[in-house]
Amino acid sequence: MKISVAIAATAAMTTLASPAGATTVNNTDLANVNGSYGSGTAVTTTTANGTVTTVTGPGGGANRADAPTQANKWLQRSVGGNASVGITKDYARSGNGSAFFSGTDGASKADLEYYFAAPVALSSVVSLSYDWYRDSSSTTNPIQVPSLRLALTNGSQFTYLIFEPYYNGQANPAATDSWQSSTMTAGSTVWSNNSVLTLPVGTNNCGVGCFSTLAAWQAANPGFAVYGLSTGIGSGWSGSFRGGIDNVAYDFGTAGSGSFNFEVAAAVPEPASWALMISGFGLVGAAMRRRAVRTVLA
């Protein structure tokens, strides 16, 4: 995980430097990620439907694209293997848009991540929640929908705690073409798939990932802090996926809380269009002035 030292090199348990209450995230807030990333090629396009970054080419971390690291901003991360991520009108929720994800096969991977300017103690986490959508055209395992993650650091190591609705009895094959809401609390089952975190007592099923409750992970890892939020799809999923997320919310108790609603901003005219509009305004004004002049004959 490549995170700038300015954001995540310390696990200081400080007050959360992030917006309180609801924040609108527009498609135009996303970075323009273009160019070569290993053998992957990234292209970011913006249309009336929204903004999407697509990375074509083989899977694997070396071929995935990342937006430049920045605090207090949603970023495209780990996009590759012919996957796409953005903010579009495809699955409108709580407005005209939502965050959009698509992948073609097991090589696809696409995330959106948000990094806090100041990490907060893992023990501060009360809950996370989000809305998710799975398009019925998706062919990957029916239990798979975009996950919600806590990005963690102890100052030198980085990892995730991952929440998936299926492991909490929420996702099922019938939950397609409709928005669903999921909440992670202290009693929710979350998992990690590496050896960075200390395993809670009674952790089970480490053949796939190590599963336990959020509360148990918090108790076993007092030295870790949350430096960001993450949501995404893919990396080993067996088939294609299309869907989205919206209304990502966090409650860190006294350390702060907030939520994010993803929308498509109104289109801004191109410079050439502005010139035509201004020219048109001038013609209209001239015509109005001509009509205003009356000749009086004595």
Tab-separated table of C-alpha atoms in Angstrom:
chain	number	residue	atom	x	y	z
A	1	MET	CA	0.000	0.000	0.000
A	2	LYS	CA	1.595	3.288	-1.120
A	3	ILE	CA	0.515	6.097	1.197
A	4	SER	CA	2.260	9.430	1.469
A	5	VAL	CA	4.275	10.024	4.610
A	6	ALA	CA	2.507	13.336	5.120
A	7	ILE	CA	-0.809	11.558	5.656
A	8	ALA	CA	-0.109	8.213	7.261
A	9	ALA	CA	3.413	7.953	8.644
A	10	THR	CA	2.124	8.532	12.165
A	11	ALA	CA	-0.546	6.817	14.195
A	12	ALA	CA	-1.116	9.828	16.428
A	13	MET	CA	-4.474	9.620	18.158
A	14	THR	CA	-5.703	13.107	17.379
A	15	THR	CA	-8.998	14.804	16.684
A	16	LEU	CA	-10.311	13.860	13.265
A	17	ALA	CA	-9.552	16.519	10.654
A	18	SER	CA	-12.517	15.933	8.382
A	19	PRO	CA	-15.902	17.463	7.608
A	20	ALA	CA	-18.684	17.075	10.145
A	21	GLY	CA	-22.080	16.213	8.725
A	22	ALA	CA	-22.867	15.429	5.088
A	23	THR	CA	-20.416	16.206	2.283
A	24	THR	CA	-21.306	16.162	-1.412
A	25	VAL	CA	-18.617	14.596	-3.587
A	26	ASN	CA	-18.976	15.610	-7.234
A	27	ASN	CA	-17.629	13.666	-10.195
A	28	THR	CA	-15.472	16.681	-11.023
A	29	ASP	CA	-13.726	16.297	-7.650
A	30	LEU	CA	-12.043	13.114	-8.911
A	31	ALA	CA	-8.498	13.324	-10.231
A	32	ASN	CA	-7.703	12.901	-13.920
A	33	VAL	CA	-5.749	9.637	-13.891
A	34	ASN	CA	-4.187	9.010	-17.287
A	35	GLY	CA	-1.110	7.264	-18.638
A	36	SER	CA	0.785	4.017	-18.177
A	37	TYR	CA	0.947	2.063	-14.929
A	38	GLY	CA	3.140	-0.947	-15.574
A	39	SER	CA	1.372	-2.721	-18.424
A	40	GLY	CA	-1.920	-1.008	-17.643
A	41	THR	CA	-3.188	2.095	-19.433
A	42	ALA	CA	-5.416	4.521	-17.530
A	43	VAL	CA	-7.888	6.869	-19.193
A	44	THR	CA	-10.221	9.240	-17.342
A	45	THR	CA	-13.207	10.628	-19.228
A	46	THR	CA	-15.894	13.111	-18.204
A	47	THR	CA	-19.249	13.323	-20.002
A	48	ALA	CA	-22.751	14.425	-19.105
A	49	ASN	CA	-23.140	11.023	-17.447
A	50	GLY	CA	-20.215	11.549	-15.060
A	51	THR	CA	-16.509	10.824	-14.655
A	52	VAL	CA	-14.963	7.357	-15.063
A	53	THR	CA	-11.378	6.075	-14.875
A	54	THR	CA	-10.759	2.839	-16.794
A	55	VAL	CA	-7.495	0.890	-16.732
A	56	THR	CA	-7.041	-1.592	-19.562
A	57	GLY	CA	-4.424	-4.311	-19.482
A	58	PRO	CA	-3.456	-7.320	-17.363
A	59	GLY	CA	-4.231	-7.742	-13.673
A	60	GLY	CA	-1.731	-7.510	-10.839
A	61	GLY	CA	-0.734	-4.722	-8.489
A	62	ALA	CA	2.097	-3.497	-10.712
A	63	ASN	CA	-0.400	-2.661	-13.469
A	64	ARG	CA	-2.917	-0.750	-11.352
A	65	ALA	CA	-3.426	3.012	-11.375
A	66	ASP	CA	-3.606	5.313	-8.354
A	67	ALA	CA	-4.605	8.957	-8.158
A	68	PRO	CA	-2.002	11.127	-6.396
A	69	THR	CA	-2.343	10.835	-2.623
A	70	GLN	CA	-4.204	13.697	-0.991
A	71	ALA	CA	-5.952	14.120	2.351
A	72	ASN	CA	-9.677	14.808	2.725
A	73	LYS	CA	-10.464	13.837	-0.871
A	74	TRP	CA	-11.903	10.702	-2.514
A	75	LEU	CA	-9.344	9.107	-4.839
A	76	GLN	CA	-9.279	6.363	-7.452
A	77	ARG	CA	-6.992	3.615	-6.123
A	78	SER	CA	-5.779	0.170	-7.267
A	79	VAL	CA	-7.661	0.356	-10.577
A	80	GLY	CA	-6.614	-2.277	-13.103
A	81	GLY	CA	-7.339	-5.450	-15.008
A	82	ASN	CA	-9.890	-3.788	-17.320
A	83	ALA	CA	-11.837	-2.289	-14.439
A	84	SER	CA	-13.524	1.108	-14.106
A	85	VAL	CA	-14.383	3.401	-11.212
A	86	GLY	CA	-15.948	6.845	-11.034
A	87	ILE	CA	-19.008	8.890	-10.145
A	88	THR	CA	-21.855	8.623	-12.664
A	89	LYS	CA	-25.611	8.755	-13.167
A	90	ASP	CA	-25.833	5.013	-13.945
A	91	TYR	CA	-27.335	4.168	-10.543
A	92	ALA	CA	-28.684	7.404	-9.103
A	93	ARG	CA	-29.116	7.450	-5.324
A	94	SER	CA	-29.980	10.379	-3.010
A	95	GLY	CA	-29.644	12.738	-5.956
A	96	ASN	CA	-28.541	12.290	-9.561
A	97	GLY	CA	-25.517	10.028	-9.056
A	98	SER	CA	-23.475	7.504	-7.094
A	99	ALA	CA	-19.994	5.999	-7.120
A	100	PHE	CA	-19.695	3.523	-9.993
A	101	PHE	CA	-17.661	0.294	-10.226
A	102	SER	CA	-17.264	-2.279	-12.982
A	103	GLY	CA	-14.980	-5.221	-13.626
A	104	THR	CA	-14.761	-7.875	-16.312
A	105	ASP	CA	-13.186	-10.913	-14.619
A	106	GLY	CA	-10.943	-12.128	-11.791
A	107	ALA	CA	-8.128	-9.777	-12.822
A	108	SER	CA	-10.261	-6.665	-12.313
A	109	LYS	CA	-9.829	-4.415	-9.273
A	110	ALA	CA	-11.151	-0.910	-8.518
A	111	ASP	CA	-11.350	1.130	-5.312
A	112	LEU	CA	-12.246	4.585	-4.062
A	113	GLU	CA	-10.421	5.717	-0.925
A	114	TYR	CA	-10.529	8.708	1.401
A	115	TYR	CA	-7.609	9.622	3.678
A	116	PHE	CA	-8.029	11.668	6.855
A	117	ALA	CA	-5.462	14.380	7.554
A	118	ALA	CA	-5.107	13.025	11.102
A	119	PRO	CA	-5.555	9.332	12.011
A	120	VAL	CA	-7.778	8.373	14.934
A	121	ALA	CA	-7.560	5.390	17.265
A	122	LEU	CA	-9.119	2.179	15.971
A	123	SER	CA	-10.862	1.961	19.337
A	124	SER	CA	-12.790	5.165	18.446
A	125	VAL	CA	-14.794	3.478	15.683
A	126	VAL	CA	-18.473	3.178	16.593
A	127	SER	CA	-19.950	2.382	13.175
A	128	LEU	CA	-19.707	2.654	9.410
A	129	SER	CA	-22.556	2.451	6.911
A	130	TYR	CA	-23.174	2.661	3.182
A	131	ASP	CA	-25.670	1.956	0.428
A	132	TRP	CA	-24.700	-0.536	-2.286
A	133	TYR	CA	-26.094	-1.684	-5.629
A	134	ARG	CA	-25.469	-4.828	-7.668
A	135	ASP	CA	-26.602	-4.821	-11.282
A	136	SER	CA	-28.269	-8.087	-12.345
A	137	SER	CA	-25.933	-8.222	-15.361
A	138	SER	CA	-23.088	-9.133	-12.963
A	139	THR	CA	-21.860	-12.703	-13.381
A	140	THR	CA	-19.542	-12.994	-10.394
A	141	ASN	CA	-20.629	-14.907	-7.281
A	142	PRO	CA	-24.028	-13.522	-6.140
A	143	ILE	CA	-22.675	-12.839	-2.642
A	144	GLN	CA	-20.170	-10.282	-3.952
A	145	VAL	CA	-21.004	-6.580	-3.704
A	146	PRO	CA	-18.758	-3.557	-3.056
A	147	SER	CA	-17.076	-3.878	0.337
A	148	LEU	CA	-16.463	-1.168	2.931
A	149	ARG	CA	-13.075	-1.014	4.659
A	150	LEU	CA	-11.177	0.717	7.433
A	151	ALA	CA	-7.639	1.622	6.316
A	152	LEU	CA	-5.320	1.101	9.290
A	153	THR	CA	-1.755	1.956	10.281
A	154	ASN	CA	0.476	1.646	13.339
A	155	GLY	CA	2.874	4.212	11.911
A	156	SER	CA	4.963	1.804	9.860
A	157	GLN	CA	2.588	-0.896	8.609
A	158	PHE	CA	-0.660	-0.618	6.678
A	159	THR	CA	-3.639	-2.924	6.351
A	160	TYR	CA	-7.439	-3.086	6.165
A	161	LEU	CA	-10.363	-4.365	8.166
A	162	ILE	CA	-12.982	-5.369	5.617
A	163	PHE	CA	-16.763	-5.397	5.993
A	164	GLU	CA	-18.872	-7.374	3.530
A	165	PRO	CA	-22.668	-7.625	3.806
A	166	TYR	CA	-22.686	-11.364	3.043
A	167	TYR	CA	-20.729	-12.232	6.182
A	168	ASN	CA	-23.321	-10.318	8.181
A	169	GLY	CA	-26.339	-12.065	6.707
A	170	GLN	CA	-27.339	-9.207	4.397
A	171	ALA	CA	-26.312	-9.926	0.809
A	172	ASN	CA	-28.146	-12.567	-1.211
A	173	PRO	CA	-28.782	-13.449	-4.880
A	174	ALA	CA	-32.106	-11.588	-4.861
A	175	ALA	CA	-30.483	-8.255	-3.935
A	176	THR	CA	-29.948	-7.000	-7.490
A	177	ASP	CA	-31.153	-3.932	-9.383
A	178	SER	CA	-32.119	-2.254	-6.123
A	179	TRP	CA	-30.317	-0.219	-3.506
A	180	GLN	CA	-29.487	-1.936	-0.218
A	181	SER	CA	-28.137	-0.433	3.020
A	182	SER	CA	-25.576	-2.037	5.327
A	183	THR	CA	-24.100	-0.992	8.683
A	184	MET	CA	-20.962	-2.127	10.462
A	185	THR	CA	-20.982	-1.904	14.261
A	186	ALA	CA	-18.813	-3.286	17.060
A	187	GLY	CA	-20.614	-6.623	16.820
A	188	SER	CA	-20.281	-6.969	13.039
A	189	THR	CA	-18.047	-9.599	11.450
A	190	VAL	CA	-15.048	-8.075	9.671
A	191	TRP	CA	-11.887	-9.649	8.328
A	192	SER	CA	-8.252	-9.081	7.445
A	193	ASN	CA	-6.138	-11.131	5.054
A	194	ASN	CA	-2.557	-10.494	6.146
A	195	SER	CA	-0.375	-10.871	9.227
A	196	VAL	CA	-0.096	-7.187	10.162
A	197	LEU	CA	-2.800	-7.211	12.842
A	198	THR	CA	-2.749	-9.223	16.046
A	199	LEU	CA	-5.388	-11.930	15.802
A	200	PRO	CA	-8.190	-11.719	18.358
A	201	VAL	CA	-8.770	-14.686	20.633
A	202	GLY	CA	-11.090	-17.149	18.891
A	203	THR	CA	-10.421	-15.866	15.363
A	204	ASN	CA	-11.629	-18.425	12.850
A	205	ASN	CA	-11.597	-19.381	9.181
A	206	CYS	CA	-8.126	-17.989	8.450
A	207	GLY	CA	-7.954	-20.077	5.292
A	208	VAL	CA	-9.758	-17.313	3.372
A	209	GLY	CA	-9.164	-14.397	5.705
A	210	CYS	CA	-9.203	-14.018	9.447
A	211	PHE	CA	-12.738	-13.292	10.663
A	212	SER	CA	-13.805	-11.782	13.987
A	213	THR	CA	-15.979	-8.978	15.331
A	214	LEU	CA	-14.899	-5.368	15.013
A	215	ALA	CA	-14.845	-5.135	18.810
A	216	ALA	CA	-12.443	-8.089	19.031
A	217	TRP	CA	-10.075	-6.572	16.456
A	218	GLN	CA	-10.166	-3.272	18.340
A	219	ALA	CA	-9.311	-4.927	21.639
A	220	ALA	CA	-6.437	-6.941	20.149
A	221	ASN	CA	-4.875	-3.978	18.299
A	222	PRO	CA	-4.781	-0.893	20.571
A	223	GLY	CA	-1.759	0.526	18.744
A	224	PHE	CA	-3.532	0.870	15.395
A	225	ALA	CA	-5.286	3.933	14.016
A	226	VAL	CA	-7.723	4.575	11.176
A	227	TYR	CA	-6.179	6.767	8.502
A	228	GLY	CA	-8.871	6.327	5.850
A	229	LEU	CA	-12.006	4.771	4.407
A	230	SER	CA	-12.042	2.452	1.403
A	231	THR	CA	-14.666	0.842	-0.793
A	232	GLY	CA	-14.330	-1.240	-3.918
A	233	ILE	CA	-14.629	-4.420	-5.919
A	234	GLY	CA	-12.640	-7.237	-7.438
A	235	SER	CA	-9.246	-8.873	-7.091
A	236	GLY	CA	-10.056	-12.532	-7.513
A	237	TRP	CA	-13.777	-12.200	-8.232
A	238	SER	CA	-14.676	-14.964	-10.653
A	239	GLY	CA	-16.786	-13.004	-13.154
A	240	SER	CA	-17.945	-9.568	-14.199
A	241	PHE	CA	-19.482	-6.920	-11.936
A	242	ARG	CA	-21.417	-3.670	-12.358
A	243	GLY	CA	-22.809	-1.627	-9.506
A	244	GLY	CA	-22.274	1.260	-7.152
A	245	ILE	CA	-22.199	2.715	-3.655
A	246	ASP	CA	-23.449	5.905	-2.042
A	247	ASN	CA	-23.988	7.575	1.328
A	248	VAL	CA	-20.807	6.353	3.003
A	249	ALA	CA	-20.984	7.381	6.666
A	250	TYR	CA	-18.718	7.016	9.681
A	251	ASP	CA	-19.149	7.546	13.407
A	252	PHE	CA	-15.926	7.726	15.417
A	253	GLY	CA	-17.591	8.897	18.618
A	254	THR	CA	-15.930	11.953	20.140
A	255	ALA	CA	-13.279	11.827	17.398
A	256	GLY	CA	-15.802	12.914	14.773
A	257	SER	CA	-18.417	11.763	12.282
A	258	GLY	CA	-19.523	12.522	8.750
A	259	SER	CA	-21.004	11.173	5.526
A	260	PHE	CA	-20.439	11.402	1.769
A	261	ASN	CA	-23.007	11.618	-1.013
A	262	PHE	CA	-21.701	11.099	-4.571
A	263	GLU	CA	-23.214	13.293	-7.298
A	264	VAL	CA	-22.683	14.397	-10.913
A	265	ALA	CA	-22.086	18.136	-11.149
A	266	ALA	CA	-23.846	20.327	-13.679
A	267	ALA	CA	-21.836	20.541	-16.895
A	268	VAL	CA	-19.648	23.634	-17.324
A	269	PRO	CA	-19.613	24.986	-20.899
A	270	GLU	CA	-16.341	24.643	-22.832
A	271	PRO	CA	-14.473	27.925	-23.647
A	272	ALA	CA	-15.742	27.829	-27.241
A	273	SER	CA	-19.305	27.439	-25.966
A	274	TRP	CA	-18.806	30.374	-23.587
A	275	ALA	CA	-17.638	32.497	-26.520
A	276	LEU	CA	-20.746	31.626	-28.519
A	277	MET	CA	-22.986	32.321	-25.529
A	278	ILE	CA	-21.368	35.696	-24.854
A	279	SER	CA	-21.594	36.562	-28.535
A	280	GLY	CA	-25.264	35.607	-28.452
A	281	PHE	CA	-25.874	37.767	-25.380
A	282	GLY	CA	-24.292	40.697	-27.252
A	283	LEU	CA	-26.552	40.251	-30.253
A	284	VAL	CA	-29.637	40.046	-28.060
A	285	GLY	CA	-28.575	43.204	-26.227
A	286	ALA	CA	-28.000	45.084	-29.455
A	287	ALA	CA	-31.414	44.052	-30.769
A	288	MET	CA	-33.074	45.211	-27.556
A	289	ARG	CA	-31.319	48.579	-27.781
A	290	ARG	CA	-32.455	49.017	-31.379
A	291	ARG	CA	-36.040	48.297	-30.383
A	292	ALA	CA	-35.778	50.837	-27.595
A	293	VAL	CA	-34.951	53.720	-30.001
A	294	ARG	CA	-38.028	55.541	-31.320
A	295	THR	CA	-38.050	58.379	-33.851
A	296	VAL	CA	-40.499	61.184	-32.999
A	297	LEU	CA	-41.639	63.348	-35.967
A	298	ALA	CA	-42.661	66.918	-35.276
